[in-house]
PDB file of C-alpha atoms in Angstrom:
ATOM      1  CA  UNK A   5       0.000   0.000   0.000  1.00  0.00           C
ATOM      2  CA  UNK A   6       0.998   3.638  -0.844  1.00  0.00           C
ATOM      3  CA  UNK A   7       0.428   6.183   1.306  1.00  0.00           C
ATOM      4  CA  UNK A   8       1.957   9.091   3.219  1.00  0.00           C
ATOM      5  CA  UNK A   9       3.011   9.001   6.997  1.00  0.00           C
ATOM      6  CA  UNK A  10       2.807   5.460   6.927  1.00  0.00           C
ATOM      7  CA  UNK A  11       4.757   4.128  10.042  1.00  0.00           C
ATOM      8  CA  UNK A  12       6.570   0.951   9.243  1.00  0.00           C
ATOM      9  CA  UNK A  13       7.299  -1.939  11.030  1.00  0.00           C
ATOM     10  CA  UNK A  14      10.065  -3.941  11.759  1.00  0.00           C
ATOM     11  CA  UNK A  15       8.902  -6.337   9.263  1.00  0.00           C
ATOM     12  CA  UNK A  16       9.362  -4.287   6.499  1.00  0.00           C
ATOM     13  CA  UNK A  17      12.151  -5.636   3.658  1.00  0.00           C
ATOM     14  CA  UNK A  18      14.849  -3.226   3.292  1.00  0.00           C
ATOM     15  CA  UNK A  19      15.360  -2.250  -0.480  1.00  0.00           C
ATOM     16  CA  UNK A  20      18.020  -0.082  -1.942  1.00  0.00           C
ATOM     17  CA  UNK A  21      17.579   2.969  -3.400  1.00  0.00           C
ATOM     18  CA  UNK A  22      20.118   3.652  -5.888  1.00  0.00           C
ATOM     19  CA  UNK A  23      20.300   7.153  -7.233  1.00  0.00           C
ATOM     20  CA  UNK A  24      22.758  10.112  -8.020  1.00  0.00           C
ATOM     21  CA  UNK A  25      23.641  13.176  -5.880  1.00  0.00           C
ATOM     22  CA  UNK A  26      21.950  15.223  -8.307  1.00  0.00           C
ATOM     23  CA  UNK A  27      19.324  17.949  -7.481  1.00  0.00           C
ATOM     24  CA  UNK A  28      17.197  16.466  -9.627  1.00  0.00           C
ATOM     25  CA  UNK A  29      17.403  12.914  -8.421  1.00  0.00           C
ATOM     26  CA  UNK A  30      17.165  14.572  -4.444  1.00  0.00           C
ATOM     27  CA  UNK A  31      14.094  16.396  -5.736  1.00  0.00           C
ATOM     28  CA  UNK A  32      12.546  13.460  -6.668  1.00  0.00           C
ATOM     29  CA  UNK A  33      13.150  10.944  -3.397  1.00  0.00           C
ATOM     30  CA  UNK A  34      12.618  13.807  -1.287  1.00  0.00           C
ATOM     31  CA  UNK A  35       9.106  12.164   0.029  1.00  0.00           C
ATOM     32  CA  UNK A  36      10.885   9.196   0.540  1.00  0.00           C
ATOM     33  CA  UNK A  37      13.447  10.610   2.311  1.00  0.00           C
ATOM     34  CA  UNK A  38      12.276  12.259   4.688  1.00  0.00           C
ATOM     35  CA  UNK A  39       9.328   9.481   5.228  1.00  0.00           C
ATOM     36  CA  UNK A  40       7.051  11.592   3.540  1.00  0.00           C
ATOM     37  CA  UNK A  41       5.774   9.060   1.442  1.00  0.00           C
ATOM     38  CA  UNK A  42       6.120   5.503   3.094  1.00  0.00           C
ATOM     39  CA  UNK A  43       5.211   1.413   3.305  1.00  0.00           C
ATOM     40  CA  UNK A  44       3.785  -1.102   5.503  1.00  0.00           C
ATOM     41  CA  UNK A  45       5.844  -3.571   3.667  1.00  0.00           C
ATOM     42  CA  UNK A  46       9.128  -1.875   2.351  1.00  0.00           C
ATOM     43  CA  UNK A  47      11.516   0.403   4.190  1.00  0.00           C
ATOM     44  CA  UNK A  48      14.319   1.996   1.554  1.00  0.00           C
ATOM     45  CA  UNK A  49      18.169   2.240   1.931  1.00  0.00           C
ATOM     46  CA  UNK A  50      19.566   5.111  -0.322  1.00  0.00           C
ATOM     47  CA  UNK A  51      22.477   4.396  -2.116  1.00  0.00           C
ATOM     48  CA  UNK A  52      24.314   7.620  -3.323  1.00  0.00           C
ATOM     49  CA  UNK A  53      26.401   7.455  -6.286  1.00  0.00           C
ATOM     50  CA  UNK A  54      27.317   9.346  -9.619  1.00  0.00           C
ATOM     51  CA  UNK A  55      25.459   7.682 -12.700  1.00  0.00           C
ATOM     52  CA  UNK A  56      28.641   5.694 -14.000  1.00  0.00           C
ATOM     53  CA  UNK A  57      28.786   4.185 -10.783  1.00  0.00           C
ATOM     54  CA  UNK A  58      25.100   3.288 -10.818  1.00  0.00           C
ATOM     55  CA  UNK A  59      24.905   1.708 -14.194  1.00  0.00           C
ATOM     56  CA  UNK A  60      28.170  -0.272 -12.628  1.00  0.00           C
ATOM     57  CA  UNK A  61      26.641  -1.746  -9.880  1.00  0.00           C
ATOM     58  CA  UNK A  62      23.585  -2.763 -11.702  1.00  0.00           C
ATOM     59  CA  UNK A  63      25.344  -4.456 -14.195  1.00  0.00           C
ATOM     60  CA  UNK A  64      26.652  -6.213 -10.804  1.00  0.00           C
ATOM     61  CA  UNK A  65      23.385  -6.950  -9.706  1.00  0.00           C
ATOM     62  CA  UNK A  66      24.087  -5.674  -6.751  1.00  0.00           C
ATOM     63  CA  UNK A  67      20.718  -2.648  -6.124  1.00  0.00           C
ATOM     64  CA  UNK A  68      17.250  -3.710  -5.870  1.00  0.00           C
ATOM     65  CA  UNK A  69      15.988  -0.572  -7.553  1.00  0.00           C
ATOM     66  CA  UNK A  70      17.761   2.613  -9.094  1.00  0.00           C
ATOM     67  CA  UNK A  71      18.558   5.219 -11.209  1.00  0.00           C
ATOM     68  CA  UNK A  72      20.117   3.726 -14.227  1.00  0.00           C
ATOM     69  CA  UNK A  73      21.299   5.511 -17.952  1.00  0.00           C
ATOM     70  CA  UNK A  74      19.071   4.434 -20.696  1.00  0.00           C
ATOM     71  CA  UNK A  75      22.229   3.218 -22.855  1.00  0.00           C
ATOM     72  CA  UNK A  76      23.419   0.999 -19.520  1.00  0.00           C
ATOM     73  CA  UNK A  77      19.831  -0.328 -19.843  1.00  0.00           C
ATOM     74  CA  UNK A  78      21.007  -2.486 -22.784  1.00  0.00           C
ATOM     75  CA  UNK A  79      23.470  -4.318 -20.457  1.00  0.00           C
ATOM     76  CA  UNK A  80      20.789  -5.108 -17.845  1.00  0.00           C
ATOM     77  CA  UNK A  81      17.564  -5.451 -19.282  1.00  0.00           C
ATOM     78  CA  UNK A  82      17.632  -9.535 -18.613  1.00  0.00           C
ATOM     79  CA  UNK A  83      17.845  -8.715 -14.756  1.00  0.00           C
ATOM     80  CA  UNK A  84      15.811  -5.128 -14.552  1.00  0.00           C
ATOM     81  CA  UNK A  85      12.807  -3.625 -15.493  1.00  0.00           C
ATOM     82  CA  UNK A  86      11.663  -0.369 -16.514  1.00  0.00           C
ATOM     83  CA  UNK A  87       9.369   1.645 -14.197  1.00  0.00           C
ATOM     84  CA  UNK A  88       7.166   3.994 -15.940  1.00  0.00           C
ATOM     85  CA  UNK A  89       8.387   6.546 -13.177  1.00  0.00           C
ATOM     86  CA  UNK A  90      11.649   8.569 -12.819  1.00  0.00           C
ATOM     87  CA  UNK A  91      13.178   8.704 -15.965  1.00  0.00           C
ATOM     88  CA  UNK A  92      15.006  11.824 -16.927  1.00  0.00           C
ATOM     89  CA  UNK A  93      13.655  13.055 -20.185  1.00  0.00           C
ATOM     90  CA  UNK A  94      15.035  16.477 -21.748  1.00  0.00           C
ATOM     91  CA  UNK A  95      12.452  18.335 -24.412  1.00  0.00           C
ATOM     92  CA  UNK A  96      14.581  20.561 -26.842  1.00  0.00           C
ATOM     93  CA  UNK A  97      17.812  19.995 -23.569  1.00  0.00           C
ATOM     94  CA  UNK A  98      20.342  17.831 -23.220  1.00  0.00           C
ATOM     95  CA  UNK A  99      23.805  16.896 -23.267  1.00  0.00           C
ATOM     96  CA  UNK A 100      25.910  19.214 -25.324  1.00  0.00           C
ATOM     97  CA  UNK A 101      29.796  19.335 -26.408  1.00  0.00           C
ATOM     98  CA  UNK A 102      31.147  22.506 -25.230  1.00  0.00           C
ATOM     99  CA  UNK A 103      34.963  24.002 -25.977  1.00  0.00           C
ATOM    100  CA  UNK A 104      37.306  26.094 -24.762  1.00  0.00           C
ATOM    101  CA  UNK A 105      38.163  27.752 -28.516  1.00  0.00           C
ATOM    102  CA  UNK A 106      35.810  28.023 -31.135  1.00  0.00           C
ATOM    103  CA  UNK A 107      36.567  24.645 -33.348  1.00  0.00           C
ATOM    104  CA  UNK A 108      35.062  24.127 -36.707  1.00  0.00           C
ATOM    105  CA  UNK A 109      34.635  20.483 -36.469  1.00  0.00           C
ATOM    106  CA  UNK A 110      34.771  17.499 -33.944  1.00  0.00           C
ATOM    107  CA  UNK A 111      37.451  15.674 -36.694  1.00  0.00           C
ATOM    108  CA  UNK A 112      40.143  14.712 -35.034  1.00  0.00           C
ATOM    109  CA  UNK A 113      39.898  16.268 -31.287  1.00  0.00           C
ATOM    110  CA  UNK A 114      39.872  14.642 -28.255  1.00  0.00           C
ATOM    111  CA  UNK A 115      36.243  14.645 -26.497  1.00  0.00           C
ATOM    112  CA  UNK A 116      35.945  14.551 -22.382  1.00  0.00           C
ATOM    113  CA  UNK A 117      32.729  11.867 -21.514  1.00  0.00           C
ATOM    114  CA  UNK A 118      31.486  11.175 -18.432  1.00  0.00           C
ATOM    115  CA  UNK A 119      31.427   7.462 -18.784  1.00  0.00           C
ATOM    116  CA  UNK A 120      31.236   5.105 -21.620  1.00  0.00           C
ATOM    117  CA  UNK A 121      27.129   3.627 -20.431  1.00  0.00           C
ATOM    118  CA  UNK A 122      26.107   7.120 -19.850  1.00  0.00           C
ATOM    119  CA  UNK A 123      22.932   7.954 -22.379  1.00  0.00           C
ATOM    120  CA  UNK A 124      24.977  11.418 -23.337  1.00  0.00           C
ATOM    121  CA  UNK A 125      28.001   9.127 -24.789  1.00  0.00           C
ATOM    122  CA  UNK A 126      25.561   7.039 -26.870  1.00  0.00           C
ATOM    123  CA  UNK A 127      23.641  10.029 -28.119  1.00  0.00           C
ATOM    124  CA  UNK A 128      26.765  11.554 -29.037  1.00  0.00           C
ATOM    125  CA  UNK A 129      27.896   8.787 -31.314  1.00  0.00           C
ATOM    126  CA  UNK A 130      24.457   9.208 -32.652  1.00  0.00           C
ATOM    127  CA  UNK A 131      26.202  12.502 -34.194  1.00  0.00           C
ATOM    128  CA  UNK A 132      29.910  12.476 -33.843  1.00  0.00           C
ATOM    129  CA  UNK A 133      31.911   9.439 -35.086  1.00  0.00           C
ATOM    130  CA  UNK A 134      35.279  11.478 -36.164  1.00  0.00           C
ATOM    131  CA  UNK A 135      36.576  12.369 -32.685  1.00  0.00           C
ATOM    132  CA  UNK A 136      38.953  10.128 -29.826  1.00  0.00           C
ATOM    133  CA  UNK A 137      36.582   9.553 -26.896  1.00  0.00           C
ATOM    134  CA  UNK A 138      38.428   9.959 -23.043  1.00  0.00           C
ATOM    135  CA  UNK A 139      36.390   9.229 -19.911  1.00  0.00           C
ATOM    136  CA  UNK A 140      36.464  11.114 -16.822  1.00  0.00           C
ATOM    137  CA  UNK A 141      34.594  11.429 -13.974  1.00  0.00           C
ATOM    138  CA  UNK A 142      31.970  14.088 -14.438  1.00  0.00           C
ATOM    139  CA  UNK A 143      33.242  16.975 -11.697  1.00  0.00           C
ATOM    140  CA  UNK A 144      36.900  16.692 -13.826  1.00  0.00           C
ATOM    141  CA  UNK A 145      35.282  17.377 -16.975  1.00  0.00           C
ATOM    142  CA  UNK A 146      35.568  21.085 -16.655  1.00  0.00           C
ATOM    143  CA  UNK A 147      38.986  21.375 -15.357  1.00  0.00           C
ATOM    144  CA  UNK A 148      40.445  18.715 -18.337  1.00  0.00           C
ATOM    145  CA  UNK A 149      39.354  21.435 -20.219  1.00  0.00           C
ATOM    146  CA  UNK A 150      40.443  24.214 -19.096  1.00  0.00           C
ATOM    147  CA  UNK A 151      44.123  22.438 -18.865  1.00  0.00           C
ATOM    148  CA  UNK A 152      43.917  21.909 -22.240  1.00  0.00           C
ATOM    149  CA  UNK A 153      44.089  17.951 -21.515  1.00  0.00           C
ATOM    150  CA  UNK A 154      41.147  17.830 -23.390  1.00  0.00           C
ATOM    151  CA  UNK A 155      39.657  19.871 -26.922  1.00  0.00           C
ATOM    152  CA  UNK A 156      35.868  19.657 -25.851  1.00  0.00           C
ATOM    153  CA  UNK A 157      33.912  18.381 -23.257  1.00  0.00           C
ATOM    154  CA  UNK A 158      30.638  16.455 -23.300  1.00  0.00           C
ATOM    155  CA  UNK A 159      28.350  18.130 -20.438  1.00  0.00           C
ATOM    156  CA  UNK A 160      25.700  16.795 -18.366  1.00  0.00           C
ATOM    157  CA  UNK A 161      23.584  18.587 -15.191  1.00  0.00           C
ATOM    158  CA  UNK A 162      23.681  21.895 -14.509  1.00  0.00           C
ATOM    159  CA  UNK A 163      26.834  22.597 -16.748  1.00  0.00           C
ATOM    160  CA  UNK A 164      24.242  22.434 -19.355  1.00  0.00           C
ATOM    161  CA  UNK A 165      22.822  25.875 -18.406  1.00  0.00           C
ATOM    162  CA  UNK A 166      25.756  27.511 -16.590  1.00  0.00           C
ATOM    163  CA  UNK A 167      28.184  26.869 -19.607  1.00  0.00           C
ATOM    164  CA  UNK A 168      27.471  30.038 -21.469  1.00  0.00           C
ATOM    165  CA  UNK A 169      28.816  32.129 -18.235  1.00  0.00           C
ATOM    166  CA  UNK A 170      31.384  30.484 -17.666  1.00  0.00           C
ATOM    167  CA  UNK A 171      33.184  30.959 -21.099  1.00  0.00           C
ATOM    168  CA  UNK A 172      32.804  28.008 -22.827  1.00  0.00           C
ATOM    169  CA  UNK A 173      31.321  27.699 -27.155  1.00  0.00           C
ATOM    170  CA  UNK A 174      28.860  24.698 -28.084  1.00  0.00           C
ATOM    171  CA  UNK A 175      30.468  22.910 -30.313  1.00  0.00           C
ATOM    172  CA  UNK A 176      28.208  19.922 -30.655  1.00  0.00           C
ATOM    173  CA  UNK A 177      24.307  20.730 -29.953  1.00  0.00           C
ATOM    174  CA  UNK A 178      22.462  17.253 -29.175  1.00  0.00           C
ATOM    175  CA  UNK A 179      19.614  18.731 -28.854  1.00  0.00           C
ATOM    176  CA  UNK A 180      19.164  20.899 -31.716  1.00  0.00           C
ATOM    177  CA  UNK A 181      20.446  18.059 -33.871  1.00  0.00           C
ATOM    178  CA  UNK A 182      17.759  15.496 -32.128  1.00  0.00           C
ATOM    179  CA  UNK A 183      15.135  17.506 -32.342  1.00  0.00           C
ATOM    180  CA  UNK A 184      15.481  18.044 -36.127  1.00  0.00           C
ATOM    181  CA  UNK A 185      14.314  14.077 -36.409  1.00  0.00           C
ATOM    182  CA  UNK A 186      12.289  13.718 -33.166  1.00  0.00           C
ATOM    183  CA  UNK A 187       9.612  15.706 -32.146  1.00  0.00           C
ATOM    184  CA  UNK A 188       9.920  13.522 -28.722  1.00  0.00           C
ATOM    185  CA  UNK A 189      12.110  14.057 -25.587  1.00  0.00           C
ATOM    186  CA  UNK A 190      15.680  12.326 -25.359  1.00  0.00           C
ATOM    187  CA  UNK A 191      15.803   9.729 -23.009  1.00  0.00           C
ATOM    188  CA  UNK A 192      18.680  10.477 -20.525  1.00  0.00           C
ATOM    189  CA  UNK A 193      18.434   8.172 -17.147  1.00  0.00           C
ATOM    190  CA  UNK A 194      15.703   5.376 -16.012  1.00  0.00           C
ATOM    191  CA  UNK A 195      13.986   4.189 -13.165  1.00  0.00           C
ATOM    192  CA  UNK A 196      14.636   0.132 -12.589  1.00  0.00           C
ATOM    193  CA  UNK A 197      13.712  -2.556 -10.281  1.00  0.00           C
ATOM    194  CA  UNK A 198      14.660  -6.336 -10.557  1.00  0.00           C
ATOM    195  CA  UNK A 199      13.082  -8.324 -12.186  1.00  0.00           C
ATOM    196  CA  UNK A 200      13.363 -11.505  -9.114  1.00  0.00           C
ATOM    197  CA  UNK A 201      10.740  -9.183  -7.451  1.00  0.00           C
ATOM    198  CA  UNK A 202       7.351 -10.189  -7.552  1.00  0.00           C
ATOM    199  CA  UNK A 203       5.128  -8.281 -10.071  1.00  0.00           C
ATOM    200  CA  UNK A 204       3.079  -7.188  -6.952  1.00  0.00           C
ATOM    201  CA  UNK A 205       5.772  -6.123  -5.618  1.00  0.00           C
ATOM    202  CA  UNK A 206       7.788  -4.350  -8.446  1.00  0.00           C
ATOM    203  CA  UNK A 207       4.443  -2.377  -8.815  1.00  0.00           C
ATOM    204  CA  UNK A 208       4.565  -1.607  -5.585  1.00  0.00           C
ATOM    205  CA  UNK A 209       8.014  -0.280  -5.306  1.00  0.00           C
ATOM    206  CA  UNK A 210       6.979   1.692  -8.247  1.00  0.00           C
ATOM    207  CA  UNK A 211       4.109   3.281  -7.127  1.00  0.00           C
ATOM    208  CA  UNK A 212       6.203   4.713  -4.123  1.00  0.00           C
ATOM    209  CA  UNK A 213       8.374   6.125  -6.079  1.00  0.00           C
ATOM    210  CA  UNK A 214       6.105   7.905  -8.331  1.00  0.00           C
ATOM    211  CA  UNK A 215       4.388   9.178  -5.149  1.00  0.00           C
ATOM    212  CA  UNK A 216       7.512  10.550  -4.084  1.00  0.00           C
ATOM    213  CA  UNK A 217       7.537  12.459  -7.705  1.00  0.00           C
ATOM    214  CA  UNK A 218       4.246  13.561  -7.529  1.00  0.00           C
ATOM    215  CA  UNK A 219       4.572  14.785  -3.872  1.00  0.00           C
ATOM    216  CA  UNK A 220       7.414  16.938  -4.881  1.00  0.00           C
ATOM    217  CA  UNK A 221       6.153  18.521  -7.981  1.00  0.00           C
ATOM    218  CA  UNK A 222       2.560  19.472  -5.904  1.00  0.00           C
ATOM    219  CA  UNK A 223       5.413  20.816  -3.348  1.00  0.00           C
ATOM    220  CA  UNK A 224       8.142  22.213  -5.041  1.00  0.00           C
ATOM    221  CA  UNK A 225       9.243  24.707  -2.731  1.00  0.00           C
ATOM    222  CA  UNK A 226       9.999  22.264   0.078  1.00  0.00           C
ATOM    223  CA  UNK A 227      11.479  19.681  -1.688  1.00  0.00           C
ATOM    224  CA  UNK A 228      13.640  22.365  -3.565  1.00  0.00           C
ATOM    225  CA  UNK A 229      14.975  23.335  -0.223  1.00  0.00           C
ATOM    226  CA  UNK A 230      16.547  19.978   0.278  1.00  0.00           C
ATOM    227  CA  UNK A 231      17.745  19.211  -3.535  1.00  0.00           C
ATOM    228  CA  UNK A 232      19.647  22.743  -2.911  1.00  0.00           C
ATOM    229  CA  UNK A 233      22.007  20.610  -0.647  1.00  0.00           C
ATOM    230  CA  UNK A 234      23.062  18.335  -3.954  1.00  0.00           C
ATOM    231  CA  UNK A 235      23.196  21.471  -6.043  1.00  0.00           C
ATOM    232  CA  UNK A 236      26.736  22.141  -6.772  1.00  0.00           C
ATOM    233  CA  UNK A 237      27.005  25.740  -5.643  1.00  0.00           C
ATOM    234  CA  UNK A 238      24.507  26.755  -7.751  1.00  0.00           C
ATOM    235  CA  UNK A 239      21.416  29.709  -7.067  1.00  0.00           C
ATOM    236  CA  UNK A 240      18.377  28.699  -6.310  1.00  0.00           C
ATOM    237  CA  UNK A 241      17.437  29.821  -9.376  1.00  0.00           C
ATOM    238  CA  UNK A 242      19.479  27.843 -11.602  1.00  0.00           C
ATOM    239  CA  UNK A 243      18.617  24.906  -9.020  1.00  0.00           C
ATOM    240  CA  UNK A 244      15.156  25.234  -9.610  1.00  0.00           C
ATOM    241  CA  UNK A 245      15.305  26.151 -13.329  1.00  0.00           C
ATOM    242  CA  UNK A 246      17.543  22.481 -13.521  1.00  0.00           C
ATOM    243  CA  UNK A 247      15.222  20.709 -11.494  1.00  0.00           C
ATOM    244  CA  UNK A 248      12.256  21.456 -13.543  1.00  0.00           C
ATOM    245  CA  UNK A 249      14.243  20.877 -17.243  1.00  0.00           C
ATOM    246  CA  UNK A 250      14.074  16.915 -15.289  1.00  0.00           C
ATOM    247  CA  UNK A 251      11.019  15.936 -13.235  1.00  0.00           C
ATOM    248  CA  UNK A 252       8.352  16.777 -14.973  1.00  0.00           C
ATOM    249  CA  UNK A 253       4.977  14.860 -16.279  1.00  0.00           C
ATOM    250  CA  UNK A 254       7.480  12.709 -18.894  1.00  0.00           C
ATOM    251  CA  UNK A 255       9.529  11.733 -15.278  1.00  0.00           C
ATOM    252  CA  UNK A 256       6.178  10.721 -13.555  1.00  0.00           C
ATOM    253  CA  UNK A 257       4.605   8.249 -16.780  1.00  0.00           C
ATOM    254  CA  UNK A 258       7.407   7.811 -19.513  1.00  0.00           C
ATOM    255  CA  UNK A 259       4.458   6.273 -21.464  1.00  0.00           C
ATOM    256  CA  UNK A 260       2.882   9.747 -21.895  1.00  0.00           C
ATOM    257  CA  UNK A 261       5.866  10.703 -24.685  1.00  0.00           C
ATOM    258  CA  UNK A 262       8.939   9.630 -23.242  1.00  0.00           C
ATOM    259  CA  UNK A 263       8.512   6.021 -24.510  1.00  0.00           C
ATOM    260  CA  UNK A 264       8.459   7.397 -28.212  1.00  0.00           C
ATOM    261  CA  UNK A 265      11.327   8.700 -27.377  1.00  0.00           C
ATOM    262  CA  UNK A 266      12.948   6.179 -26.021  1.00  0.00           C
ATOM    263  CA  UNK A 267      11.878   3.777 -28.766  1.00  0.00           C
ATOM    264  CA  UNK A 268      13.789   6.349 -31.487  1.00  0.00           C
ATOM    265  CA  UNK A 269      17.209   6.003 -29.402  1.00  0.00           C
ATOM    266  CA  UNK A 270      17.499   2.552 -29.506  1.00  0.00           C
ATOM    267  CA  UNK A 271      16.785   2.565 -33.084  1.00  0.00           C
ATOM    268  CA  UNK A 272      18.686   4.811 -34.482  1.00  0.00           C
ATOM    269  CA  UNK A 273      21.560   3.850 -32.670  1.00  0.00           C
ATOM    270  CA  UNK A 274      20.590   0.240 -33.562  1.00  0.00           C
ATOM    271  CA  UNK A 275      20.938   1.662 -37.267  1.00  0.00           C
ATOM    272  CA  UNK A 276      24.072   3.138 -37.105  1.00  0.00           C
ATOM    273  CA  UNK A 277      25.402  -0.058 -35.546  1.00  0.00           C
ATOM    274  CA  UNK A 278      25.922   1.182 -32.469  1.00  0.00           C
ATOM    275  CA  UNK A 279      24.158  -1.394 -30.506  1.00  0.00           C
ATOM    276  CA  UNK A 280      23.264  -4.669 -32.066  1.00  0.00           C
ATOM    277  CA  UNK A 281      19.428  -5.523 -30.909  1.00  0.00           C
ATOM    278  CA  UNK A 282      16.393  -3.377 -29.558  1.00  0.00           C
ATOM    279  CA  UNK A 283      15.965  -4.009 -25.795  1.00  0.00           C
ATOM    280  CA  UNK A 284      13.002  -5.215 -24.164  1.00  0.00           C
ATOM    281  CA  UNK A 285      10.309  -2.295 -22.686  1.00  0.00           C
ATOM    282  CA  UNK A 286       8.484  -4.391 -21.043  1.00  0.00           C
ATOM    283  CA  UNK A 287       7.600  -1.247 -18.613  1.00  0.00           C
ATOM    284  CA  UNK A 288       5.669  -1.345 -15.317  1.00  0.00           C
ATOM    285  CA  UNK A 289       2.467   0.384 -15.300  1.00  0.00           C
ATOM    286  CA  UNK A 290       1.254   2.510 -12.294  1.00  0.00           C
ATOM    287  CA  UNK A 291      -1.170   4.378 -11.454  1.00  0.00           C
TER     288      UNK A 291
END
């Protein structure tokens, strides 16, 4: 049963939570968090991690539920399922390839990603297949650049609105270039559970989540005041403005448009020979 203020008893399986330390992802679990939003039969352990490491450990098997990248979704469909809740979708935003100097082409240059399962790496090679590739973690991205390590940088979170300010030229614009042949949102993270749960109980699980979602959108202030903590330094403003670009209605039922979306990724990337099959969206339907 979902419900808020639900005590829980010491019954109650422990599940973990796995999502980033993202304002967006805090935003989201803030119900849950702070107990908001609660079970009689499940009691949630968060674990905290950057996306890379996410999509790592559920490759391992090793989270009940969590916050995954739709291209690490490939990797672990046989042992996870798709909620309809929590994905990340960005409508006309995205990942973009910024640069220090203004280049004239990616041909050649050497391109900072923040992880090889990340969604933003696989929708770049939707569009750039002429550069060398280098991973980093996501906070070094900026820096890389800046020592010249690096000729661009492929930018995720709030680096996608502060970029401007801070000096930096888009080089590569996913979104503009996306938009062009989808009229539907890119599909950035998901929301999985495994699939060894019961279906009663990945439903479940599932509709606490999107309660949590729901709970924050209806209450944005408060649970804006507690994503502020995972915002980087960032205004509120910019917080808020981030936040919104990434819980939205496509976060609380992907099948509204996001699955559309979704469906176009795989495929085009399953055209360009990118990935070799179309995965399984088999997704769990809440109310």
């Amino acid at each position: 049963m979902v419900g808020q203020n639900i005590m829980n008893n010491n019954e109650n399986k422990l599940i973990t939570l796995g999502h980033s330390p993202d304002a967006d992802d805090a935003f989201m679990f803030y119900a849950i968090t702070n107990n908001v939003v609660s079970s009689n039969n499940f009691e949630f352990e968060h674990v905290i991690k950057d996306i890379q490491s996410l999509n790592h450990m559920a490759i391992e098997k090793k989270l009940d539920t969590t916050a995954v990248s739709a291209h690490a979704y490939l990797t672990i469909q046989d042992d996870y399922r798709i909620m309809d809740c929590g994905a990340s979708m960005g409508d006309g935003y995205g990942p973009i390839v910024v640069s220090k100097k203004k280049l004239l082409s990616t041909k050649d240059i050497k391109i900072g990603i923040p992880g090889k399962l990340t969604s933003a790496f696989l929708l770049l090679q939707l569009y750039c297949d002429d550069a060398e590739f280098v991973e980093y973690d996501f906070d070094s991205l900026f820096a890389a650049l800046d020592n010249d390590e690096i000729d661009a940088a492929l930018i995720i979170h709030e680096g996608q609105i502060t970029y401007e300010e801070l000096g930096y030229n888009v080089l590569v614009d996913i979104p503009k270039l996306w938009a062009s042949e989808c009229k539907y949102p890119i599909p950035l993270g998901l929301n999985v559970i495994r699939r060894s749960f019961s279906i009663e109980h990945q439903e479940e699980i599932s509709q606490l989540i999107k309660a949590s979602i729901n709970y924050a959108l209806s209450n944005i202030d408060i649970a804006l005041d507690y994503a502020m903590k995972f915002g980087r330094g960032v205004s509120r403003d910019i917080a808020k403005e981030f936040v919104l670009m990434y819980v939205n209605s496509d976060t609380v039922d992907i099948n509204f448009r996001g699955i559309y979306g979704l469906e176009f990724f795989y495929t085009k990337a399953l055209q360009k020979n990118i990935i070799n099959k179309m995965p399984k969206l088999d997704i769990i339907k809440t109310k």
